[in-house]
Short mmCIF file of N, CA and C in Angstrom, two decimals:
data_model
loop_
_atom_site.label_atom_id
_atom_site.label_comp_id
_atom_site.label_asym_id
_atom_site.label_seq_id
_atom_site.Cartn_x
_atom_site.Cartn_y
_atom_site.Cartn_z
N MET A 1 -17.48 3.77 -6.16
CA MET A 1 -17.12 2.74 -5.23
C MET A 1 -17.43 3.28 -3.82
N LYS A 2 -18.09 2.50 -2.96
CA LYS A 2 -18.42 2.78 -1.63
C LYS A 2 -17.23 2.41 -0.77
N VAL A 3 -16.74 3.25 0.02
CA VAL A 3 -15.69 3.06 0.90
C VAL A 3 -16.02 3.39 2.30
N LEU A 4 -15.78 2.61 3.32
CA LEU A 4 -16.07 2.94 4.76
C LEU A 4 -14.94 3.87 5.27
N ALA A 5 -15.32 4.93 5.84
CA ALA A 5 -14.28 5.78 6.60
C ALA A 5 -14.06 5.10 7.91
N ALA A 6 -12.83 4.71 8.15
CA ALA A 6 -12.56 3.92 9.37
C ALA A 6 -12.20 4.95 10.45
N THR A 7 -13.22 5.76 10.81
CA THR A 7 -12.91 6.71 11.83
C THR A 7 -14.30 7.15 12.40
N ASN A 8 -14.35 7.63 13.55
CA ASN A 8 -15.52 8.29 14.19
C ASN A 8 -15.38 9.80 14.32
N ASN A 9 -14.26 10.24 13.77
CA ASN A 9 -13.98 11.79 13.84
C ASN A 9 -14.62 12.42 12.75
N ALA A 10 -15.67 13.24 13.03
CA ALA A 10 -16.47 14.03 12.06
C ALA A 10 -15.73 14.91 11.29
N HIS A 11 -14.62 15.58 11.87
CA HIS A 11 -13.86 16.51 11.25
C HIS A 11 -13.04 15.87 10.08
N LYS A 12 -12.45 14.77 10.47
CA LYS A 12 -11.66 14.01 9.46
C LYS A 12 -12.55 13.56 8.28
N ILE A 13 -13.75 12.97 8.61
CA ILE A 13 -14.73 12.55 7.65
C ILE A 13 -15.02 13.63 6.65
N ARG A 14 -15.32 14.84 7.24
CA ARG A 14 -15.64 16.02 6.32
C ARG A 14 -14.46 16.43 5.37
N GLU A 15 -13.29 16.40 5.92
CA GLU A 15 -12.17 16.76 5.10
C GLU A 15 -11.96 15.67 3.96
N MET A 16 -12.06 14.43 4.39
CA MET A 16 -11.88 13.41 3.39
C MET A 16 -12.96 13.35 2.24
N GLU A 17 -14.14 13.69 2.68
CA GLU A 17 -15.19 13.78 1.74
C GLU A 17 -15.00 14.95 0.82
N GLN A 18 -14.55 16.09 1.20
CA GLN A 18 -14.21 17.24 0.37
C GLN A 18 -13.13 16.87 -0.55
N ILE A 19 -12.05 16.25 -0.06
CA ILE A 19 -10.95 15.93 -0.97
C ILE A 19 -11.16 14.92 -1.97
N LEU A 20 -12.01 13.96 -1.56
CA LEU A 20 -12.32 12.78 -2.48
C LEU A 20 -13.57 13.00 -3.40
N SER A 21 -14.19 14.15 -3.27
CA SER A 21 -15.47 14.42 -4.00
C SER A 21 -15.48 14.16 -5.45
N GLN A 22 -14.31 14.36 -6.18
CA GLN A 22 -14.18 14.21 -7.55
C GLN A 22 -13.58 12.86 -8.00
N THR A 23 -13.46 11.89 -7.03
CA THR A 23 -12.67 10.72 -7.44
C THR A 23 -13.48 9.46 -7.69
N GLY A 24 -14.84 9.48 -7.51
CA GLY A 24 -15.57 8.27 -7.74
C GLY A 24 -15.74 7.48 -6.39
N ILE A 25 -15.11 7.93 -5.38
CA ILE A 25 -15.25 7.25 -4.15
C ILE A 25 -16.35 7.88 -3.28
N GLU A 26 -17.36 7.02 -2.89
CA GLU A 26 -18.34 7.56 -1.99
C GLU A 26 -17.99 7.00 -0.65
N LEU A 27 -17.73 8.00 0.31
CA LEU A 27 -17.35 7.70 1.57
C LEU A 27 -18.53 7.47 2.45
N VAL A 28 -18.59 6.33 3.13
CA VAL A 28 -19.69 5.92 3.98
C VAL A 28 -19.14 6.01 5.43
N THR A 29 -20.01 6.60 6.30
CA THR A 29 -19.71 6.74 7.72
C THR A 29 -20.00 5.49 8.45
N PRO A 30 -19.32 5.18 9.59
CA PRO A 30 -19.71 4.05 10.41
C PRO A 30 -21.09 4.22 10.94
N LYS A 31 -21.39 5.43 11.40
CA LYS A 31 -22.70 5.65 11.92
C LYS A 31 -23.91 5.38 10.91
N SER A 32 -23.63 5.64 9.70
CA SER A 32 -24.69 5.43 8.59
C SER A 32 -24.99 3.99 8.32
N ILE A 33 -24.02 3.05 8.73
CA ILE A 33 -24.27 1.69 8.65
C ILE A 33 -24.60 0.90 9.85
N GLY A 34 -24.62 1.78 10.94
CA GLY A 34 -24.92 1.19 12.24
C GLY A 34 -23.69 0.46 13.01
N LEU A 35 -22.52 0.92 12.55
CA LEU A 35 -21.25 0.31 13.14
C LEU A 35 -20.68 1.15 14.24
N SER A 36 -20.56 0.54 15.37
CA SER A 36 -19.91 1.29 16.49
C SER A 36 -18.66 0.58 16.81
N LEU A 37 -17.52 1.16 16.50
CA LEU A 37 -16.27 0.44 16.64
C LEU A 37 -15.26 1.45 17.09
N GLU A 38 -14.52 1.12 18.24
CA GLU A 38 -13.36 2.00 18.65
C GLU A 38 -12.11 1.07 18.57
N VAL A 39 -11.10 1.50 17.84
CA VAL A 39 -9.87 0.74 17.57
C VAL A 39 -8.86 1.30 18.52
N VAL A 40 -8.14 0.49 19.27
CA VAL A 40 -7.04 0.93 20.08
C VAL A 40 -5.88 1.34 19.23
N GLU A 41 -5.40 2.44 19.28
CA GLU A 41 -4.29 2.99 18.43
C GLU A 41 -3.04 2.81 19.21
N ASP A 42 -2.52 1.60 19.19
CA ASP A 42 -1.32 1.24 20.01
C ASP A 42 -0.07 1.00 19.08
N GLY A 43 -0.19 1.47 17.95
CA GLY A 43 1.01 1.31 17.00
C GLY A 43 2.12 2.37 17.34
N ASN A 44 3.29 2.09 17.02
CA ASN A 44 4.44 3.07 17.24
C ASN A 44 4.53 4.02 16.06
N THR A 45 3.86 3.86 14.94
CA THR A 45 3.96 4.72 13.82
C THR A 45 2.63 5.06 13.32
N PHE A 46 2.50 6.17 12.54
CA PHE A 46 1.30 6.50 11.88
C PHE A 46 0.70 5.46 10.97
N GLU A 47 1.66 4.76 10.29
CA GLU A 47 1.37 3.72 9.36
C GLU A 47 0.75 2.50 10.04
N GLU A 48 1.36 2.11 11.21
CA GLU A 48 0.73 0.99 11.88
C GLU A 48 -0.69 1.18 12.30
N ASN A 49 -0.92 2.38 12.88
CA ASN A 49 -2.22 2.78 13.38
C ASN A 49 -3.28 2.79 12.27
N ALA A 50 -2.87 3.41 11.12
CA ALA A 50 -3.75 3.60 10.02
C ALA A 50 -4.13 2.10 9.49
N ARG A 51 -3.18 1.34 9.36
CA ARG A 51 -3.40 -0.10 8.87
C ARG A 51 -4.29 -0.90 9.85
N LYS A 52 -4.02 -0.80 11.16
CA LYS A 52 -4.86 -1.52 12.06
C LYS A 52 -6.29 -0.99 12.06
N LYS A 53 -6.51 0.36 11.91
CA LYS A 53 -7.90 0.84 11.93
C LYS A 53 -8.63 0.32 10.58
N ALA A 54 -7.92 0.44 9.50
CA ALA A 54 -8.58 0.08 8.24
C ALA A 54 -8.96 -1.43 8.26
N GLN A 55 -8.01 -2.30 8.77
CA GLN A 55 -8.31 -3.71 8.85
C GLN A 55 -9.45 -4.00 9.68
N GLU A 56 -9.47 -3.51 10.87
CA GLU A 56 -10.52 -3.76 11.91
C GLU A 56 -11.87 -3.30 11.32
N PHE A 57 -12.00 -2.08 10.74
CA PHE A 57 -13.26 -1.59 10.21
C PHE A 57 -13.71 -2.44 9.00
N SER A 58 -12.83 -2.85 8.24
CA SER A 58 -13.05 -3.68 6.94
C SER A 58 -13.63 -5.04 7.45
N GLN A 59 -12.97 -5.60 8.40
CA GLN A 59 -13.43 -6.90 8.82
C GLN A 59 -14.73 -6.89 9.55
N ALA A 60 -14.97 -5.85 10.34
CA ALA A 60 -16.26 -5.63 11.03
C ALA A 60 -17.40 -5.35 10.10
N SER A 61 -17.17 -4.72 8.97
CA SER A 61 -18.21 -4.29 8.05
C SER A 61 -18.37 -5.12 6.72
N GLY A 62 -17.29 -5.80 6.35
CA GLY A 62 -17.22 -6.48 5.12
C GLY A 62 -17.18 -5.53 3.93
N MET A 63 -16.71 -4.34 4.24
CA MET A 63 -16.53 -3.32 3.24
C MET A 63 -15.08 -2.84 2.97
N VAL A 64 -14.71 -2.25 1.90
CA VAL A 64 -13.43 -1.64 1.74
C VAL A 64 -13.35 -0.54 2.78
N ALA A 65 -12.34 -0.41 3.50
CA ALA A 65 -12.17 0.65 4.49
C ALA A 65 -10.91 1.55 4.37
N LEU A 66 -11.22 2.87 4.60
CA LEU A 66 -10.10 3.83 4.47
C LEU A 66 -9.80 4.45 5.80
N ALA A 67 -8.61 4.32 6.26
CA ALA A 67 -8.18 4.85 7.54
C ALA A 67 -7.15 5.87 7.38
N ASP A 68 -7.06 6.84 8.21
CA ASP A 68 -6.14 7.89 8.20
C ASP A 68 -5.54 7.98 9.62
N ASP A 69 -4.25 7.99 9.79
CA ASP A 69 -3.71 8.31 11.10
C ASP A 69 -2.73 9.39 10.90
N SER A 70 -3.00 10.52 11.64
CA SER A 70 -2.15 11.66 11.30
C SER A 70 -1.85 12.33 12.61
N GLY A 71 -0.91 13.21 12.51
CA GLY A 71 -0.49 13.98 13.79
C GLY A 71 0.58 14.99 13.46
N LEU A 72 0.88 15.72 14.52
CA LEU A 72 1.87 16.84 14.42
C LEU A 72 3.17 16.36 15.05
N THR A 73 4.21 16.66 14.24
CA THR A 73 5.55 16.36 14.89
C THR A 73 6.29 17.70 14.90
N VAL A 74 6.84 17.99 16.17
CA VAL A 74 7.59 19.22 16.40
C VAL A 74 8.90 18.90 16.70
N ASN A 75 9.85 19.52 15.97
CA ASN A 75 11.29 19.24 15.97
C ASN A 75 11.92 19.44 17.37
N CYS A 76 11.63 20.59 18.04
CA CYS A 76 12.24 21.01 19.29
C CYS A 76 11.69 20.11 20.38
N LEU A 77 10.63 19.30 20.15
CA LEU A 77 10.02 18.47 21.16
C LEU A 77 10.42 16.96 20.84
N GLY A 78 11.45 16.78 19.98
CA GLY A 78 11.87 15.46 19.68
C GLY A 78 10.85 14.62 18.84
N GLY A 79 9.94 15.31 18.03
CA GLY A 79 8.96 14.72 17.28
C GLY A 79 7.58 14.60 17.97
N ALA A 80 7.50 15.02 19.18
CA ALA A 80 6.20 14.99 19.92
C ALA A 80 5.31 16.08 19.40
N PRO A 81 4.07 16.01 19.50
CA PRO A 81 3.34 14.93 20.11
C PRO A 81 3.16 13.58 19.24
N GLY A 82 3.50 13.66 17.90
CA GLY A 82 3.58 12.48 17.02
C GLY A 82 2.34 11.70 17.04
N VAL A 83 2.47 10.34 17.17
CA VAL A 83 1.42 9.42 17.24
C VAL A 83 0.34 9.70 18.31
N TYR A 84 0.88 10.47 19.25
CA TYR A 84 -0.02 10.67 20.46
C TYR A 84 -0.77 12.09 20.38
N SER A 85 -0.70 12.63 19.19
CA SER A 85 -1.34 14.01 18.94
C SER A 85 -2.66 14.23 19.53
N ALA A 86 -3.55 13.19 19.31
CA ALA A 86 -4.96 13.27 19.72
C ALA A 86 -5.05 12.97 21.24
N ARG A 87 -3.94 12.40 21.81
CA ARG A 87 -4.02 12.03 23.18
C ARG A 87 -2.99 12.81 24.04
N TYR A 88 -2.44 13.94 23.42
CA TYR A 88 -1.40 14.71 24.03
C TYR A 88 -1.93 15.26 25.38
N GLY A 89 -1.27 15.05 26.42
CA GLY A 89 -1.70 15.43 27.75
C GLY A 89 -2.43 14.31 28.48
N GLY A 90 -2.67 13.25 27.83
CA GLY A 90 -3.42 12.10 28.42
C GLY A 90 -4.64 11.70 27.73
N GLU A 91 -4.95 10.55 27.73
CA GLU A 91 -6.21 10.00 27.11
C GLU A 91 -7.47 10.54 27.68
N GLY A 92 -8.30 11.39 26.85
CA GLY A 92 -9.53 11.98 27.30
C GLY A 92 -9.37 13.09 28.30
N VAL A 93 -8.20 13.56 28.49
CA VAL A 93 -7.96 14.59 29.53
C VAL A 93 -8.18 16.03 29.00
N LEU A 94 -7.66 16.31 27.72
CA LEU A 94 -7.72 17.61 27.14
C LEU A 94 -8.53 17.61 25.86
N ASP A 95 -9.23 18.78 25.55
CA ASP A 95 -9.82 18.95 24.21
C ASP A 95 -8.81 19.62 23.37
N ASP A 96 -9.24 19.83 22.10
CA ASP A 96 -8.23 20.45 21.11
C ASP A 96 -7.63 21.70 21.63
N ALA A 97 -8.46 22.58 22.17
CA ALA A 97 -7.86 23.92 22.70
C ALA A 97 -6.87 23.60 23.75
N GLY A 98 -7.11 22.62 24.71
CA GLY A 98 -6.21 22.33 25.80
C GLY A 98 -4.97 21.64 25.24
N ARG A 99 -4.95 20.84 24.27
CA ARG A 99 -3.77 20.32 23.66
C ARG A 99 -2.92 21.39 22.98
N VAL A 100 -3.61 22.35 22.38
CA VAL A 100 -2.84 23.43 21.75
C VAL A 100 -2.15 24.21 22.76
N GLN A 101 -2.81 24.55 23.87
CA GLN A 101 -2.23 25.28 25.05
C GLN A 101 -1.03 24.50 25.61
N LEU A 102 -1.13 23.13 25.80
CA LEU A 102 -0.07 22.37 26.27
C LEU A 102 1.11 22.42 25.34
N LEU A 103 0.89 22.32 24.07
CA LEU A 103 1.96 22.43 23.12
C LEU A 103 2.64 23.66 23.14
N LEU A 104 2.00 24.78 23.31
CA LEU A 104 2.62 26.16 23.30
C LEU A 104 3.41 26.34 24.60
N LYS A 105 2.87 25.76 25.69
CA LYS A 105 3.56 25.83 27.02
C LYS A 105 4.90 25.09 26.97
N ASN A 106 4.80 23.88 26.27
CA ASN A 106 6.04 23.03 26.19
C ASN A 106 6.98 23.60 25.27
N MET A 107 6.61 24.52 24.34
CA MET A 107 7.54 25.15 23.42
C MET A 107 8.03 26.58 23.84
N ARG A 108 7.56 26.93 24.99
CA ARG A 108 7.93 28.28 25.49
C ARG A 108 9.44 28.39 25.55
N GLY A 109 9.99 29.47 24.95
CA GLY A 109 11.41 29.70 24.98
C GLY A 109 12.15 28.98 23.92
N LYS A 110 11.57 28.13 23.15
CA LYS A 110 12.29 27.49 22.12
C LYS A 110 12.39 28.27 20.85
N GLU A 111 13.54 28.41 20.25
CA GLU A 111 13.76 29.14 19.07
C GLU A 111 13.31 28.42 17.77
N ASP A 112 13.60 27.13 17.77
CA ASP A 112 13.20 26.30 16.58
C ASP A 112 11.75 25.94 16.74
N ARG A 113 10.96 26.49 15.86
CA ARG A 113 9.51 26.14 15.91
C ARG A 113 9.05 25.42 14.71
N SER A 114 10.06 24.78 14.07
CA SER A 114 9.71 23.97 12.80
C SER A 114 8.88 22.65 13.22
N ALA A 115 7.95 22.36 12.36
CA ALA A 115 7.07 21.24 12.63
C ALA A 115 6.57 20.71 11.24
N ALA A 116 5.93 19.58 11.41
CA ALA A 116 5.23 19.05 10.20
C ALA A 116 4.00 18.22 10.66
N PHE A 117 3.04 18.37 9.80
CA PHE A 117 1.81 17.50 10.03
C PHE A 117 2.10 16.26 9.08
N VAL A 118 1.85 15.08 9.59
CA VAL A 118 2.07 13.79 8.96
C VAL A 118 0.83 13.11 8.73
N CYS A 119 0.64 12.44 7.71
CA CYS A 119 -0.66 11.70 7.45
C CYS A 119 -0.26 10.29 6.74
N ALA A 120 -0.75 9.21 7.43
CA ALA A 120 -0.56 7.91 6.71
C ALA A 120 -2.00 7.44 6.53
N ILE A 121 -2.19 6.94 5.27
CA ILE A 121 -3.50 6.33 4.89
C ILE A 121 -3.37 4.95 4.47
N ALA A 122 -4.31 4.13 4.92
CA ALA A 122 -4.40 2.73 4.49
C ALA A 122 -5.84 2.50 4.00
N LEU A 123 -5.81 1.91 2.84
CA LEU A 123 -7.10 1.53 2.16
C LEU A 123 -7.02 0.01 2.14
N VAL A 124 -7.92 -0.73 2.89
CA VAL A 124 -7.87 -2.22 2.99
C VAL A 124 -9.14 -2.70 2.24
N PHE A 125 -8.82 -3.61 1.27
CA PHE A 125 -9.88 -4.22 0.52
C PHE A 125 -10.49 -5.43 1.20
N THR A 126 -11.53 -5.96 0.78
CA THR A 126 -12.29 -6.97 1.46
C THR A 126 -11.50 -8.29 1.42
N ASP A 127 -10.56 -8.45 0.46
CA ASP A 127 -9.66 -9.72 0.38
C ASP A 127 -8.52 -9.53 1.29
N GLY A 128 -8.41 -8.39 1.97
CA GLY A 128 -7.26 -8.23 3.00
C GLY A 128 -6.07 -7.55 2.44
N THR A 129 -6.08 -7.32 1.07
CA THR A 129 -4.94 -6.52 0.44
C THR A 129 -5.16 -5.09 0.83
N SER A 130 -4.07 -4.33 0.68
CA SER A 130 -4.12 -2.92 1.00
C SER A 130 -3.20 -2.07 0.19
N ILE A 131 -3.51 -0.81 0.26
CA ILE A 131 -2.64 0.28 -0.39
C ILE A 131 -2.38 1.25 0.68
N GLU A 132 -1.18 1.57 0.89
CA GLU A 132 -0.82 2.47 1.99
C GLU A 132 0.06 3.63 1.41
N VAL A 133 -0.24 4.77 1.80
CA VAL A 133 0.55 5.99 1.44
C VAL A 133 0.83 6.93 2.67
N LYS A 134 1.75 7.79 2.49
CA LYS A 134 2.11 8.72 3.61
C LYS A 134 2.51 10.04 2.94
N ALA A 135 2.17 11.13 3.68
CA ALA A 135 2.59 12.48 3.13
C ALA A 135 2.73 13.35 4.35
N GLU A 136 3.41 14.55 4.06
CA GLU A 136 3.58 15.45 5.24
C GLU A 136 3.38 16.89 4.67
N CYS A 137 3.15 17.80 5.51
CA CYS A 137 3.09 19.18 5.20
C CYS A 137 3.98 19.91 6.24
N ARG A 138 5.03 20.50 5.78
CA ARG A 138 6.02 21.19 6.70
C ARG A 138 5.56 22.64 6.99
N GLY A 139 5.90 23.10 8.14
CA GLY A 139 5.62 24.50 8.49
C GLY A 139 6.28 24.78 9.88
N LYS A 140 5.57 25.60 10.53
CA LYS A 140 6.06 26.05 11.92
C LYS A 140 4.93 26.32 12.85
N ILE A 141 5.23 26.42 14.15
CA ILE A 141 4.21 26.53 15.15
C ILE A 141 4.27 28.02 15.49
N ALA A 142 3.04 28.61 15.39
CA ALA A 142 2.86 30.01 15.64
C ALA A 142 2.99 30.30 17.18
N GLU A 143 3.17 31.51 17.56
CA GLU A 143 3.40 31.81 19.00
C GLU A 143 1.97 31.73 19.73
N GLN A 144 0.90 31.98 18.99
CA GLN A 144 -0.32 31.87 19.61
C GLN A 144 -1.47 31.49 18.66
N PRO A 145 -2.66 30.85 19.03
CA PRO A 145 -3.56 30.44 18.02
C PRO A 145 -4.20 31.51 17.29
N ALA A 146 -4.50 31.29 16.08
CA ALA A 146 -5.20 32.25 15.18
C ALA A 146 -6.25 31.56 14.25
N GLY A 147 -7.32 32.09 14.07
CA GLY A 147 -8.25 31.55 13.08
C GLY A 147 -9.49 30.80 13.64
N GLU A 148 -10.46 30.66 12.95
CA GLU A 148 -11.67 30.02 13.43
C GLU A 148 -11.94 28.60 12.73
N GLY A 149 -11.37 28.33 11.63
CA GLY A 149 -11.57 27.02 10.90
C GLY A 149 -10.70 25.96 11.38
N GLY A 150 -10.86 24.84 10.75
CA GLY A 150 -10.04 23.60 11.05
C GLY A 150 -10.34 22.97 12.41
N PHE A 151 -9.41 22.21 12.89
CA PHE A 151 -9.49 21.45 14.15
C PHE A 151 -8.28 21.05 14.64
N GLY A 152 -8.14 20.47 15.77
CA GLY A 152 -6.88 20.04 16.34
C GLY A 152 -5.87 21.17 16.46
N TYR A 153 -4.76 20.89 15.88
CA TYR A 153 -3.61 21.87 15.96
C TYR A 153 -3.60 22.96 14.90
N ASP A 154 -4.59 22.99 14.08
CA ASP A 154 -4.73 23.99 12.96
C ASP A 154 -4.54 25.36 13.41
N PRO A 155 -5.00 25.88 14.57
CA PRO A 155 -4.88 27.26 14.94
C PRO A 155 -3.52 27.70 15.13
N VAL A 156 -2.47 26.82 15.31
CA VAL A 156 -1.15 27.27 15.53
C VAL A 156 -0.08 26.74 14.54
N PHE A 157 -0.69 26.00 13.55
CA PHE A 157 0.29 25.51 12.47
C PHE A 157 0.20 26.43 11.25
N VAL A 158 1.38 26.90 10.86
CA VAL A 158 1.53 27.86 9.74
C VAL A 158 2.36 27.04 8.66
N PRO A 159 1.65 26.69 7.56
CA PRO A 159 2.41 25.89 6.54
C PRO A 159 3.46 26.66 5.84
N GLN A 160 4.49 26.07 5.39
CA GLN A 160 5.54 26.74 4.63
C GLN A 160 4.95 27.54 3.47
N GLY A 161 5.51 28.71 3.29
CA GLY A 161 5.04 29.56 2.20
C GLY A 161 3.80 30.39 2.57
N PHE A 162 3.28 30.30 3.73
CA PHE A 162 2.16 31.05 4.21
C PHE A 162 2.43 31.88 5.42
N ASP A 163 1.70 32.86 5.60
CA ASP A 163 1.81 33.63 6.85
C ASP A 163 0.52 33.55 7.72
N ARG A 164 -0.32 32.55 7.34
CA ARG A 164 -1.58 32.26 8.13
C ARG A 164 -1.49 30.81 8.57
N THR A 165 -2.28 30.58 9.66
CA THR A 165 -2.38 29.19 10.19
C THR A 165 -3.43 28.44 9.27
N PHE A 166 -3.40 27.18 9.41
CA PHE A 166 -4.36 26.21 8.78
C PHE A 166 -5.81 26.81 9.14
N SER A 167 -5.99 27.24 10.31
CA SER A 167 -7.39 27.66 10.73
C SER A 167 -7.69 28.96 10.03
N GLN A 168 -6.73 29.69 9.61
CA GLN A 168 -7.03 30.97 8.77
C GLN A 168 -7.27 30.68 7.26
N LEU A 169 -6.93 29.56 6.74
CA LEU A 169 -7.11 29.20 5.38
C LEU A 169 -8.52 28.77 5.18
N THR A 170 -9.03 28.93 3.89
CA THR A 170 -10.31 28.35 3.45
C THR A 170 -10.08 26.79 3.41
N ALA A 171 -11.23 26.03 3.46
CA ALA A 171 -11.05 24.62 3.31
C ALA A 171 -10.34 24.27 2.03
N GLU A 172 -10.58 24.93 0.89
CA GLU A 172 -10.05 24.69 -0.43
C GLU A 172 -8.53 24.85 -0.25
N GLU A 173 -8.04 25.99 0.34
CA GLU A 173 -6.60 26.30 0.39
C GLU A 173 -6.04 25.28 1.26
N LYS A 174 -6.61 24.87 2.43
CA LYS A 174 -5.94 23.85 3.31
C LYS A 174 -5.86 22.49 2.56
N ASN A 175 -7.00 22.00 2.00
CA ASN A 175 -7.02 20.72 1.37
C ASN A 175 -5.96 20.60 0.23
N ALA A 176 -5.63 21.73 -0.47
CA ALA A 176 -4.77 21.66 -1.51
C ALA A 176 -3.34 21.39 -1.15
N ILE A 177 -2.98 21.74 0.14
CA ILE A 177 -1.55 21.65 0.57
C ILE A 177 -1.36 20.82 1.81
N SER A 178 -2.46 20.37 2.39
CA SER A 178 -2.36 19.63 3.74
C SER A 178 -1.71 18.24 3.56
N HIS A 179 -1.30 17.70 4.71
CA HIS A 179 -0.86 16.33 4.71
C HIS A 179 -1.88 15.37 4.23
N ARG A 180 -3.11 15.62 4.76
CA ARG A 180 -4.20 14.69 4.34
C ARG A 180 -4.48 14.79 2.82
N GLY A 181 -4.55 16.03 2.33
CA GLY A 181 -4.82 16.23 0.94
C GLY A 181 -3.69 15.62 0.07
N LYS A 182 -2.46 15.73 0.50
CA LYS A 182 -1.48 15.20 -0.33
C LYS A 182 -1.48 13.66 -0.23
N ALA A 183 -1.72 13.11 0.94
CA ALA A 183 -1.83 11.60 1.07
C ALA A 183 -2.94 11.03 0.23
N LEU A 184 -4.13 11.69 0.30
CA LEU A 184 -5.32 11.19 -0.48
C LEU A 184 -5.10 11.27 -1.97
N GLU A 185 -4.30 12.35 -2.43
CA GLU A 185 -3.97 12.51 -3.87
C GLU A 185 -3.01 11.33 -4.25
N LYS A 186 -2.08 10.98 -3.39
CA LYS A 186 -1.23 9.81 -3.62
C LYS A 186 -2.03 8.59 -3.72
N LEU A 187 -3.01 8.40 -2.86
CA LEU A 187 -3.88 7.23 -2.79
C LEU A 187 -4.65 7.16 -4.10
N ARG A 188 -5.18 8.21 -4.44
CA ARG A 188 -6.02 8.30 -5.71
C ARG A 188 -5.16 7.88 -6.91
N ASP A 189 -3.87 8.28 -7.03
CA ASP A 189 -3.11 7.86 -8.09
C ASP A 189 -2.71 6.39 -8.03
N CYS A 190 -2.68 5.74 -6.82
CA CYS A 190 -2.41 4.35 -6.62
C CYS A 190 -3.53 3.53 -6.94
N ILE A 191 -4.73 3.86 -6.67
CA ILE A 191 -5.81 2.98 -6.87
C ILE A 191 -6.50 2.93 -8.25
N GLY A 192 -6.11 3.89 -9.09
CA GLY A 192 -6.78 4.01 -10.49
C GLY A 192 -7.41 2.75 -10.93
N GLY A 193 -6.74 1.70 -11.19
CA GLY A 193 -7.35 0.42 -11.75
C GLY A 193 -8.21 -0.33 -10.87
N ARG A 194 -8.24 -0.06 -9.51
CA ARG A 194 -8.92 -0.90 -8.62
C ARG A 194 -10.42 -0.29 -8.34
N LEU A 195 -10.65 0.87 -8.89
CA LEU A 195 -11.97 1.45 -8.64
C LEU A 195 -12.97 0.92 -9.61
#
């Protein structure tokens, strides 16, 4: 089954392709079908943003669309950066490394470093029906970045049960425990009969 990835984020597409490789879902990129679409992520929750992206990409392409909205929630920051994870510090102002540095600055002196990566996924079919799932990966924020892999906040996120950041894990290790991996696994279980 061909499914359109409702994102222009190459890192997310690569992770989703790796996780979905054994499912019978062939992920199609917007670029590969000549679709240029930017969706305004103005929802108050990860679920609202994922649903909106999947709906708009599906309507624009006439294809089944899969959207992911994910982010980091940090307890001592009241759940921030949350749905603003990719825009932390302002829209288009900081790159991944800049957002990580801002996060560490805002956490300076905080004893509670607990956090969670959250992922909401919406799969919207051409008839407008959808399947939505959500998952999280709990952990803590490291004192400083470590590792070369991953993207976003991966260099400072240490998942529960590990002493390494997401960036220090192999892609296979990360995908097996990550918020995105767990959410896509839930999705796979839900769609069984619709493939």
